[in-house]
XYZ file of C-alpha atoms in Angstrom:
173
model
C -56.113 125.149 -25.269
C -57.695 124.983 -21.803
C -55.968 123.263 -18.884
C -58.429 121.502 -16.561
C -57.923 120.824 -12.842
C -60.316 118.959 -10.529
C -59.924 118.854 -6.737
C -61.285 115.754 -4.986
C -62.045 114.966 -1.341
C -64.552 112.598 0.258
C -67.931 114.335 0.079
C -67.128 117.494 -1.900
C -68.491 119.841 0.751
C -65.367 120.915 2.695
C -61.808 120.429 1.484
C -62.220 120.143 -2.278
C -64.550 123.150 -2.631
C -62.125 125.156 -0.489
C -59.279 124.150 -2.792
C -61.374 124.873 -5.882
C -62.256 128.410 -4.841
C -58.785 129.290 -3.536
C -57.136 128.004 -6.700
C -59.698 129.724 -8.899
C -58.776 133.017 -7.197
C -55.031 132.346 -7.654
C -55.534 131.563 -11.341
C -57.578 134.758 -11.831
C -54.939 136.830 -10.008
C -52.308 135.362 -12.345
C -54.358 136.386 -15.394
C -54.925 132.770 -16.443
C -58.691 132.447 -15.876
C -59.349 132.176 -19.605
C -56.866 129.288 -19.912
C -57.575 127.192 -16.793
C -60.836 125.486 -15.771
C -61.218 124.453 -12.143
C -63.833 122.279 -10.491
C -64.164 119.793 -7.651
C -65.883 116.554 -6.718
C -66.062 113.863 -4.060
C -65.031 110.225 -4.095
C -68.449 109.352 -2.710
C -71.944 110.570 -3.391
C -73.107 111.137 0.194
C -73.546 114.890 -0.220
C -74.296 115.034 -3.945
C -76.554 117.995 -4.721
C -75.889 119.721 -1.382
C -74.262 123.108 -0.866
C -70.801 123.370 0.660
C -70.550 123.002 4.433
C -71.473 126.385 5.983
C -68.228 126.349 7.998
C -66.207 126.026 4.777
C -68.198 128.834 3.176
C -67.657 131.062 6.227
C -63.894 130.572 6.354
C -63.626 131.153 2.606
C -65.713 134.321 2.654
C -63.883 135.606 5.743
C -60.673 135.421 3.690
C -62.245 137.096 0.653
C -63.029 134.068 -1.532
C -66.300 133.411 -3.318
C -68.063 130.104 -2.779
C -71.187 129.102 -4.672
C -70.859 125.346 -4.618
C -73.003 122.242 -5.109
C -71.427 118.859 -4.311
C -71.045 116.129 -6.904
C -69.302 112.787 -7.268
C -66.211 112.252 -9.418
C -66.896 109.990 -12.401
C -64.219 107.849 -14.120
C -65.206 109.325 -17.486
C -64.039 112.733 -16.237
C -60.386 111.698 -16.480
C -60.560 112.143 -20.248
C -61.341 115.858 -19.824
C -59.001 116.650 -16.900
C -55.302 117.377 -17.121
C -54.780 117.142 -13.375
C -56.847 115.541 -10.608
C -55.821 116.801 -7.179
C -56.495 114.549 -4.176
C -56.753 116.134 -0.742
C -55.434 113.088 1.122
C -53.715 109.759 0.496
C -57.005 107.825 0.708
C -58.499 109.940 -2.081
C -55.311 109.482 -4.099
C -55.572 105.686 -3.841
C -59.307 105.727 -4.653
C -58.808 107.954 -7.682
C -55.885 105.971 -9.044
C -57.956 102.766 -8.742
C -60.834 104.510 -10.498
C -58.638 105.695 -13.379
C -59.468 103.877 -16.637
C -55.852 103.970 -17.875
C -52.326 104.290 -16.477
C -52.074 107.714 -18.118
C -55.200 108.773 -16.224
C -53.777 107.441 -12.946
C -50.670 109.584 -13.499
C -52.885 112.694 -13.564
C -53.686 112.218 -9.857
C -51.557 114.150 -7.358
C -51.735 115.120 -3.693
C -52.382 118.823 -3.169
C -49.923 119.331 -0.329
C -47.084 117.845 -2.345
C -47.087 121.155 -4.214
C -46.388 123.013 -0.975
C -43.210 120.956 -0.595
C -41.761 121.742 -4.011
C -40.578 125.198 -4.947
C -41.282 124.545 -8.629
C -44.485 122.571 -8.140
C -43.241 119.892 -10.541
C -43.741 116.373 -9.244
C -42.703 112.981 -10.493
C -45.417 110.289 -10.576
C -43.564 108.261 -7.930
C -43.183 110.981 -5.259
C -43.604 109.657 -1.715
C -47.154 109.831 -0.464
C -46.871 109.976 3.307
C -49.733 110.960 5.579
C -47.938 114.222 6.323
C -49.188 115.372 2.918
C -52.852 114.930 3.845
C -55.139 117.911 4.303
C -56.995 116.795 7.463
C -60.765 116.476 7.194
C -62.308 119.331 9.212
C -65.883 117.999 8.958
C -66.165 116.566 12.494
C -64.371 119.469 14.165
C -64.886 123.130 14.751
C -64.006 126.339 12.929
C -60.284 126.043 13.749
C -60.050 122.894 11.635
C -61.563 124.700 8.664
C -59.135 127.607 9.100
C -56.199 125.160 9.266
C -57.462 123.401 6.143
C -57.707 126.712 4.304
C -54.148 127.637 5.294
C -52.840 124.345 3.910
C -54.786 124.836 0.696
C -53.490 128.381 0.284
C -49.906 127.288 0.871
C -50.097 124.486 -1.699
C -51.871 126.649 -4.272
C -48.706 128.651 -4.927
C -46.754 125.574 -6.029
C -49.718 124.216 -7.942
C -50.077 127.492 -9.822
C -46.378 127.319 -10.737
C -46.855 123.786 -12.096
C -49.938 124.744 -14.118
C -48.197 127.827 -15.483
C -45.264 125.637 -16.531
C -47.630 123.290 -18.378
C -49.339 126.196 -20.098
C -46.019 127.675 -21.196
C -44.982 124.249 -22.499
C -48.197 124.021 -24.512
C -47.689 127.478 -25.994
C -44.177 126.645 -27.181
């Protein structure tokens, strides 16, 4: 059985593609690429059909990640085929939970940086959702903001991988 994760930010050209490609690399390194599907989307359609922001692509490639990305908008029907929907900030989390067709779907939505704050990566649906868990939007800034964003994504990916691995082991049992 495949476990499906979708990362979501505003326009799907900066933060969520960065998270997608970092997590895809972590999953491959862990030998789980055949069991985990990873994609990303935006809460809005402003950049739909566009490539990732060149600054995001540069920072990813400078750190050894691939990035061949075209932006798209998250659709409510996607909840049915996703096990986990990862929001990059509290605004995305609220938008996605409102968009969720069912309460079970709303419980699939988590903040990425919450995984950096848990050694096991396991989160309860009612974890606090303070702004300190946001991955700041680097779009209106310079390269340093993209590098900072990537660092946050990399840090959180370790805990997220632990949580996904735990789910996969639970499914195999």
